[in-house]
Tab-separated table of C-alpha atoms in Angstrom:
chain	number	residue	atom	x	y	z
A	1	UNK	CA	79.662	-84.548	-82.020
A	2	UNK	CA	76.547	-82.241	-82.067
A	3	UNK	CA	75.094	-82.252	-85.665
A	4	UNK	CA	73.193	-79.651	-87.381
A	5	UNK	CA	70.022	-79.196	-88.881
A	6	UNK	CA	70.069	-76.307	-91.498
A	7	UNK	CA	66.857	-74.522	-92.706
A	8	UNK	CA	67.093	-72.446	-95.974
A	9	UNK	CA	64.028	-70.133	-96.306
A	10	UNK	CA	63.331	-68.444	-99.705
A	11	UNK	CA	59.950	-66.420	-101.398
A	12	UNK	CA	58.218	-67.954	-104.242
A	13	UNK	CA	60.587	-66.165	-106.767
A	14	UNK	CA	63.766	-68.965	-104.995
A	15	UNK	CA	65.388	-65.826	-103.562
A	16	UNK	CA	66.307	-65.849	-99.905
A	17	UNK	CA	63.668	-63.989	-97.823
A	18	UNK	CA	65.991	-60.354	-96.688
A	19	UNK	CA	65.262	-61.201	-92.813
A	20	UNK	CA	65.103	-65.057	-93.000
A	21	UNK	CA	67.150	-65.668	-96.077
A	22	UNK	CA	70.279	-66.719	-93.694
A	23	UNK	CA	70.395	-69.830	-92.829
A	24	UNK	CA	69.243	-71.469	-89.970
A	25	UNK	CA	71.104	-73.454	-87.687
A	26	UNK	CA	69.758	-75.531	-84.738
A	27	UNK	CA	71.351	-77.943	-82.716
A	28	UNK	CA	69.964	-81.671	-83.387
A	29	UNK	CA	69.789	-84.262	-86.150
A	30	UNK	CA	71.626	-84.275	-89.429
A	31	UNK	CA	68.077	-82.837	-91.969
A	32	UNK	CA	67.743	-81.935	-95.326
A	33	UNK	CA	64.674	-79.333	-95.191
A	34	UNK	CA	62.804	-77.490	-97.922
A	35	UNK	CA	60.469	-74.878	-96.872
A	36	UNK	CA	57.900	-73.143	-98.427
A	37	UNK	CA	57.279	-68.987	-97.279
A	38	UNK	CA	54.491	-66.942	-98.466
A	39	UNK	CA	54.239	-63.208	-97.376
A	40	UNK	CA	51.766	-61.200	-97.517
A	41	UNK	CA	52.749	-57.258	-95.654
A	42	UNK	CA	50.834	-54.198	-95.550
A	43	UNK	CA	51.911	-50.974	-94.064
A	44	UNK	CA	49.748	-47.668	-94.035
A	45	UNK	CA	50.725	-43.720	-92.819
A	46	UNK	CA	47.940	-41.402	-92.885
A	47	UNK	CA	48.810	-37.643	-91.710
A	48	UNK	CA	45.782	-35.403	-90.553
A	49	UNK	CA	43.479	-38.809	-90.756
A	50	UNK	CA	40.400	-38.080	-89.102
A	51	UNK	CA	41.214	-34.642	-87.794
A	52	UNK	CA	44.068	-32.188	-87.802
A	53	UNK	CA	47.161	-33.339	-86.351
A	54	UNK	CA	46.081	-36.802	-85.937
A	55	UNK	CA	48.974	-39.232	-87.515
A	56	UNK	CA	48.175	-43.050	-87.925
A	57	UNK	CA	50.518	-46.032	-88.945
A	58	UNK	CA	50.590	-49.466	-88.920
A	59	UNK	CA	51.495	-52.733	-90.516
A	60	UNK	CA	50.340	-56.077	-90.867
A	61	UNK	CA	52.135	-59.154	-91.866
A	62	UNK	CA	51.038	-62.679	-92.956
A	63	UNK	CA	53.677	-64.990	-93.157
A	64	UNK	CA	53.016	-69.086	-93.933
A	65	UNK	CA	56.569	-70.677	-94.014
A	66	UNK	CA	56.186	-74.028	-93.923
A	67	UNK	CA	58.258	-77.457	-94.197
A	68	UNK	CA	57.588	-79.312	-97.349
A	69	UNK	CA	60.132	-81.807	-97.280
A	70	UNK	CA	62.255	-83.577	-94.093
A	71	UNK	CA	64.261	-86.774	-94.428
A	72	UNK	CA	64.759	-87.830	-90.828
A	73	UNK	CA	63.062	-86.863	-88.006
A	74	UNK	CA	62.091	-83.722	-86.395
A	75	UNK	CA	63.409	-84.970	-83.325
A	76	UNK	CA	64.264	-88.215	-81.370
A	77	UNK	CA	61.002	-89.339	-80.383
A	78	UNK	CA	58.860	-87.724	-83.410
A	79	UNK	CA	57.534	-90.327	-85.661
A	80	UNK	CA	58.909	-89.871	-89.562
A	81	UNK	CA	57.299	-87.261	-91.512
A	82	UNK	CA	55.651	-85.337	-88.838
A	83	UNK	CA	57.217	-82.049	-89.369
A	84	UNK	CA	56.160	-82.081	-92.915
A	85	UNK	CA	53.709	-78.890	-93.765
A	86	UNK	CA	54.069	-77.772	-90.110
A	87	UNK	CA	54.734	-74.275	-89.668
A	88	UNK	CA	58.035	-73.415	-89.379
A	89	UNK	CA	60.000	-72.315	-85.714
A	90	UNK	CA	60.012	-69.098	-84.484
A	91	UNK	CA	58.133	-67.640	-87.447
A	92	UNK	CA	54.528	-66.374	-86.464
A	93	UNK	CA	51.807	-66.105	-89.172
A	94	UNK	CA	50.538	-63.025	-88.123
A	95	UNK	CA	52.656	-60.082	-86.713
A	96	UNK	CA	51.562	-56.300	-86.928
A	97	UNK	CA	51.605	-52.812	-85.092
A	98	UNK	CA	50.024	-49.531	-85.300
A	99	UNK	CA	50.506	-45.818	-83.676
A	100	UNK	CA	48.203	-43.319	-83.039
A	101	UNK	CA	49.569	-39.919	-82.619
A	102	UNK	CA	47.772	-36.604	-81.803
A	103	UNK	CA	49.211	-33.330	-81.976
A	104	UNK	CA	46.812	-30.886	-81.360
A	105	UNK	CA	49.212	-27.869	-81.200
A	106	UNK	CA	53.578	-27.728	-81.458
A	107	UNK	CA	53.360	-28.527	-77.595
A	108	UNK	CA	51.579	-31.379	-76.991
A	109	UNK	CA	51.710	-35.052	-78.282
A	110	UNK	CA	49.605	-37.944	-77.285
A	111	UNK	CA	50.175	-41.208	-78.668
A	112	UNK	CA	48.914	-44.725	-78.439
A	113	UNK	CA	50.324	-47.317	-79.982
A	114	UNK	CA	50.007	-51.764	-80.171
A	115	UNK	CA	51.786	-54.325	-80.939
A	116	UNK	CA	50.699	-58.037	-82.109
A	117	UNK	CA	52.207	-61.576	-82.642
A	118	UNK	CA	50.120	-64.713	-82.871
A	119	UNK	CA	51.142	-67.769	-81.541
A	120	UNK	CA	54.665	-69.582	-82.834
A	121	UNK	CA	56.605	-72.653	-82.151
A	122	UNK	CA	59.561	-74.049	-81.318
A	123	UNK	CA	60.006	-77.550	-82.658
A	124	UNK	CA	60.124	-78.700	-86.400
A	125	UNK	CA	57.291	-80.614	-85.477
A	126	UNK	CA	54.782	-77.883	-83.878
A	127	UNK	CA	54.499	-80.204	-80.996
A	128	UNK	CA	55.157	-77.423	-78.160
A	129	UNK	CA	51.627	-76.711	-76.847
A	130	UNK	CA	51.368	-75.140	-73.888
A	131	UNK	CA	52.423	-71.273	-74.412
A	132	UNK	CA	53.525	-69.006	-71.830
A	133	UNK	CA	56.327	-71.321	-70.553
A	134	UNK	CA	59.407	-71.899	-71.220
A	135	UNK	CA	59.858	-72.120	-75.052
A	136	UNK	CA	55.817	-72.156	-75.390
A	137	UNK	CA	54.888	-68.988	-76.754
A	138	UNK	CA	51.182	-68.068	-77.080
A	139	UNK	CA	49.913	-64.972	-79.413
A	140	UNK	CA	49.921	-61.503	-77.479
A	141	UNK	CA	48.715	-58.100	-77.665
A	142	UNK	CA	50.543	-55.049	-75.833
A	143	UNK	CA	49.285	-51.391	-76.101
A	144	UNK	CA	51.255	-48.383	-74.777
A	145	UNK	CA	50.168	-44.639	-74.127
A	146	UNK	CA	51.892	-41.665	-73.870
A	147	UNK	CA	51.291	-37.934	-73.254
A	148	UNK	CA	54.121	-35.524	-74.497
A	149	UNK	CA	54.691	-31.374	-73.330
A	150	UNK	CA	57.251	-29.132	-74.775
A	151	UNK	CA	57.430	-26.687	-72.413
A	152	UNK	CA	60.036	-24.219	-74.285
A	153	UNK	CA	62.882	-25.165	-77.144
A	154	UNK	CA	65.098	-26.890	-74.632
A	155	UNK	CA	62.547	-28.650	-72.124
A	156	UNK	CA	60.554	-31.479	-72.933
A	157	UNK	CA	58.330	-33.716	-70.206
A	158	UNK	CA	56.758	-36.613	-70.763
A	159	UNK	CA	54.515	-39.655	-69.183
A	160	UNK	CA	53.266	-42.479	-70.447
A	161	UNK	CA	52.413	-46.538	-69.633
A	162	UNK	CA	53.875	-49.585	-71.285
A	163	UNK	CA	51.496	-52.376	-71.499
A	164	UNK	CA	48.576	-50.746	-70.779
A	165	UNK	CA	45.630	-53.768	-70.660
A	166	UNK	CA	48.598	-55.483	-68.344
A	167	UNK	CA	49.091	-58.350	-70.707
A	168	UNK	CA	50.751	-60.973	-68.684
A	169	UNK	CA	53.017	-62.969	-72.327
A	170	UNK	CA	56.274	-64.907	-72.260
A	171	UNK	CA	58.806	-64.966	-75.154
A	172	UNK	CA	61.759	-67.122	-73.221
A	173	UNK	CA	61.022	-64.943	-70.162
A	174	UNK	CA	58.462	-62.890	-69.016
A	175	UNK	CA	57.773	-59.504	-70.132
A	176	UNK	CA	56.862	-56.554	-67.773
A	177	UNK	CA	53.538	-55.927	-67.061
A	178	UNK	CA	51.433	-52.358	-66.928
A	179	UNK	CA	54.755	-50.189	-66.484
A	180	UNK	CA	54.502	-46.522	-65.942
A	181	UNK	CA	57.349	-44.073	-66.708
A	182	UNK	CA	58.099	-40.359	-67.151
A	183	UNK	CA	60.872	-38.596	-68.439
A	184	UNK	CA	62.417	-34.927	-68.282
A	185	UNK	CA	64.488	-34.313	-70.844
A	186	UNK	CA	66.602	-31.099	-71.708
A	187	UNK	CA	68.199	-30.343	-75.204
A	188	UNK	CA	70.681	-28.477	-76.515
């Protein structure tokens, strides 16, 4: 019979966290788990920043969620106790994002925009070290661009590039690297 092990994650206040507050459940040993989470988030929007029409937003999250307590093991070869204060799976402690937007007139748009996750791990135990393979995922950094013309109140073109710098990163597969696209688009 496959057991489960069943992670609880709740803020400081004993509430359960709004995205993490479900609970867990992953296939392996029988564990009673307590884990510790502190968040720290910031988000900004500033409209007509550093010159007119120039729109910036972003976000940054710290999040330290961490196991305080195990009885078992974290898996079948792990010695005792070695998931205790390990960071907990799938949870980075950094995340964030920003956009850059630039409308210099109604007709044109031209935005930049990231996206950042530091590394995270798999196992209870934090012993999955080598990133970019299959469940080993190292931090990454993707940037996009994109250049926007409305050419009357129905047509609107567009081009742009997905991962700009060509970051080559791995979250269970590999993602695409320096895409470009365009777009036509006609509205009613």
């Amino acid at each position: 019979l496959p057991v489960k092990q069943v992670i609880e994650v709740k803020d400081a206040k004993g509430k359960p966290m709004d995205a993490l507050g479900k609970k867990m459940e992953v296939l392996g040993k029988q564990i009673d788990a307590e884990a510790r989470v502190a968040e720290k988030t910031m988000r900004a929007l500033i409209k007509d920043a550093l010159a007119k029409g120039l729109e910036l937003s972003g976000n940054v999250t710290y999040l330290d969620a961490r196991t305080l307590a195990l009885s078992g093991r974290a898996s079948a070869t792990a010695p005792e106790g070695s998931a205790v204060d390990k960071q907990l799976p799938n949870i980075p402690k950094w995340r964030g994002s920003f956009v850059s937007t630039y409308k210099p007139d109604e007709r044109y748009a031209f935005t930049f925009a990231g996206r950042y996750s530091s590394l995270l791990y798999t196992t209870l135990d934090n012993a999955d070290l080598r990133p970019n393979t299959y469940q080993g995922f190292g931090a990454w950094f993707v940037a996009d661009a994109r250049a926007s013309y409305r050419m009357d109140r129905h047509w609107n073109a567009s081009l742009g590039v997905d991962n700009v710098f060509d970051e080559k990163y791995f979250l269970f597969h590999p993602f695409p690297q320096r895409t470009f696209v365009g777009s036509l688009r006609y509205s009613l």
